[in-house]
XYZ file of C-alpha atoms in Angstrom:
180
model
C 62.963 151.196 187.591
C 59.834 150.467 185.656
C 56.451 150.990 186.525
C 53.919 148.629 184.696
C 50.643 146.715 185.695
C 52.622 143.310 186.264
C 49.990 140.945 187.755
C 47.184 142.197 186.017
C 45.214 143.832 188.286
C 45.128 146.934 187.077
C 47.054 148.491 189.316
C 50.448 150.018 188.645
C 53.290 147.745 189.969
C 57.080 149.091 190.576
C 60.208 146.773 189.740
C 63.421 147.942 190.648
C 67.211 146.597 190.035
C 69.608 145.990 192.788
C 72.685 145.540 191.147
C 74.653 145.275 194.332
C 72.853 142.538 196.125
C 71.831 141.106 192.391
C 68.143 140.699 192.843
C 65.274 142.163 190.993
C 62.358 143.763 193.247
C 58.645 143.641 192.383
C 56.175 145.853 194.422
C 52.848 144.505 193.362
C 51.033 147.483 194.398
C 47.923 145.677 197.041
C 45.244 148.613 196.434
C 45.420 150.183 199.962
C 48.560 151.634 199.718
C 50.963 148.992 200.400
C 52.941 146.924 198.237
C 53.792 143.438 198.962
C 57.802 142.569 197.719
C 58.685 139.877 195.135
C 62.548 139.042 195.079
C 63.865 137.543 192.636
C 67.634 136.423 192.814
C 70.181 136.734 189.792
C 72.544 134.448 188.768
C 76.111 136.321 189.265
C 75.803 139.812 187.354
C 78.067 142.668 187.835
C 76.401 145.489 186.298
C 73.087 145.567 185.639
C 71.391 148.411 183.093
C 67.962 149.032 182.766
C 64.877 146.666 183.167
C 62.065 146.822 180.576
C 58.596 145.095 181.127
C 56.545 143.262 178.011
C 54.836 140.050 176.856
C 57.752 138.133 175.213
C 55.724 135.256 174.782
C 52.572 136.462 173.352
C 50.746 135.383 176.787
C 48.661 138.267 178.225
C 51.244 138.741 181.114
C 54.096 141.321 181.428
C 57.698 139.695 181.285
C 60.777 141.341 182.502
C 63.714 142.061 180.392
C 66.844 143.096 181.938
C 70.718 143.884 179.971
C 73.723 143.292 181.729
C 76.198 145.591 180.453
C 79.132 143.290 182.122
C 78.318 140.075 180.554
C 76.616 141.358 177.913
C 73.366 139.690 178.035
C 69.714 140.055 177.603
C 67.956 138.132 180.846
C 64.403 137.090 180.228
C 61.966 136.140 183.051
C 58.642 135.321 182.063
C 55.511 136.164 184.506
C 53.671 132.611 185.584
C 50.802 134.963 186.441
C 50.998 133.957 190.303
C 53.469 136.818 191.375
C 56.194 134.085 189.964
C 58.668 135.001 187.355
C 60.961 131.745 185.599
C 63.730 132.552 184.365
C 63.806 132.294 180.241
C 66.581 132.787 178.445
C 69.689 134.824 178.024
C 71.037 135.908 174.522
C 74.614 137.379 174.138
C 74.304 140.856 172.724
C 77.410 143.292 171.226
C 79.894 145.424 173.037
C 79.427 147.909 175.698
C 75.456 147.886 175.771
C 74.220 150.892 177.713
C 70.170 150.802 177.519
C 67.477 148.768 176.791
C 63.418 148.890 176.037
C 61.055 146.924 174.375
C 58.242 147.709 172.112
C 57.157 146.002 168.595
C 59.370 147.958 165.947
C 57.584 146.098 162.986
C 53.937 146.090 163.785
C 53.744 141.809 164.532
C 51.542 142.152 167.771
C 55.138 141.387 169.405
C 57.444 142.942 171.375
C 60.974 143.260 170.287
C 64.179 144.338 172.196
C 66.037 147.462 171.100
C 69.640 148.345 172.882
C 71.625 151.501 173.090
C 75.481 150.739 172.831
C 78.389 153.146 173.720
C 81.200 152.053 172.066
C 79.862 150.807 168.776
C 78.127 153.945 168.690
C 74.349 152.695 167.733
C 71.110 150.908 168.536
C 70.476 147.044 167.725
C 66.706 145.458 167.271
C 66.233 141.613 168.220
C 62.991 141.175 166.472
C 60.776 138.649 168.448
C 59.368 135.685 167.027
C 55.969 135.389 168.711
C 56.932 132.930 171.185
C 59.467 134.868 173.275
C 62.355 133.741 170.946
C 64.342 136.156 169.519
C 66.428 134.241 166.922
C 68.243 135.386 164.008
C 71.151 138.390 163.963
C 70.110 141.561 165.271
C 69.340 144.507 163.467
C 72.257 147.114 163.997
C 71.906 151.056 163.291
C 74.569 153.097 163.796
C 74.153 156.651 165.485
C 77.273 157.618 164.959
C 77.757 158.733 168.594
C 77.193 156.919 172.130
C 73.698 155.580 172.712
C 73.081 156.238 176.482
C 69.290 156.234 176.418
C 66.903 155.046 173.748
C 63.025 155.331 173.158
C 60.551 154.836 171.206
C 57.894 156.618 169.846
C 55.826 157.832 165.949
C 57.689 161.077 165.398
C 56.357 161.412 161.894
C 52.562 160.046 162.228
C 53.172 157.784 159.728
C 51.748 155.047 162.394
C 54.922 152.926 162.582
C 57.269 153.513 165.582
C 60.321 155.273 165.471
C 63.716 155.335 167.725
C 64.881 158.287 169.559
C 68.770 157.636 170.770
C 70.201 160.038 173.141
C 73.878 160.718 173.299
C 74.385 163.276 175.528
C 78.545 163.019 175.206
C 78.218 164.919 172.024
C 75.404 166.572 172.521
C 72.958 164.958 170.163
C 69.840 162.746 169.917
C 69.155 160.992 166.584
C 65.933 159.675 165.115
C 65.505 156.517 162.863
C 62.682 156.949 161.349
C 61.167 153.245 161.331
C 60.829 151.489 157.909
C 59.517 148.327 158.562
């Protein structure tokens, strides 16, 4: 679930996964409160892992990003700005992929995509290219134990952002101190 001001109205909106029926939710949040739902169908996904929100394409409107672990693949839907979302693109990521967020790892005004993997035991970075591509190989940092959660956040004040990988199997998180 993410919470995020999706149709810029400044009010907080709610987007939800439904893995089982494979549809995304948005509750634009209507002021008075009631929400009015979005659906938004999936093409054939088995497991779906977290849903991050951010402007992939450098547009002023919040996107939705979405892994699915089963496939895995990054799914891309970019907000039209009329309570519409089209879908994008989809890029095949690594192995076993457990978590996802977005933020912009090396200061570009854009927001890249950063995944936690189990199995290959680190955290990749698909820097963005301004116009909600993400080509080139991802960056891959290993952790040396199972990413199950990742975030993001200056742990050092040195200004530059910093990932935070949780793996709770072995009792550790791990910092990678950004040096972009």
């Amino acid at each position: 679930m993410v919470i995020d001001h999706v149709d810029n109205d400044n009010r907080y909106d709610i987007i939800t996964l439904d893995s089982s029926s494979q549809k995304i939710d948005i509750l634009y949040n209507d002021g008075n409160r009631t929400f009015t739902i979005h659906t938004i169908s999936l093409p054939t996904i088995l497991w779906l892992r977290p849903v991050s929100t951010a402007d992939v394409n450098n547009d002023n409107k919040r996107d939705t990003v979405i892994l699915d672990s089963e496939f895995k693949k990054i799914l891309i839907y970019l907000n039209n700005g009329n309570r519409k979302f089209t879908e994008h693109m989809n890029y095949s990521i690594g192995t076993d992929p457990l978590f996802l967020t977005t933020e912009d790892l090396n200061a570009d005004g854009y927001s890249d995509i950063i995944i936690g993997y189990r199995s290959a035991e680190g955290v990749s970075v698909q820097l963005n290219d301004g116009n909600g591509m993400f080509p080139g190989e991802a960056v891959f940092y290993r952790t040396v134990c199972p990413s199950h959660f990742v975030t993001i956040a200056d742990l050092n004040g040195d200004h530059t952002l910093d990932i935070i990988a949780l793996c709770p199997s072995v009792h550790k998180i791990v910092i990678l101190f950004n040096n972009w």
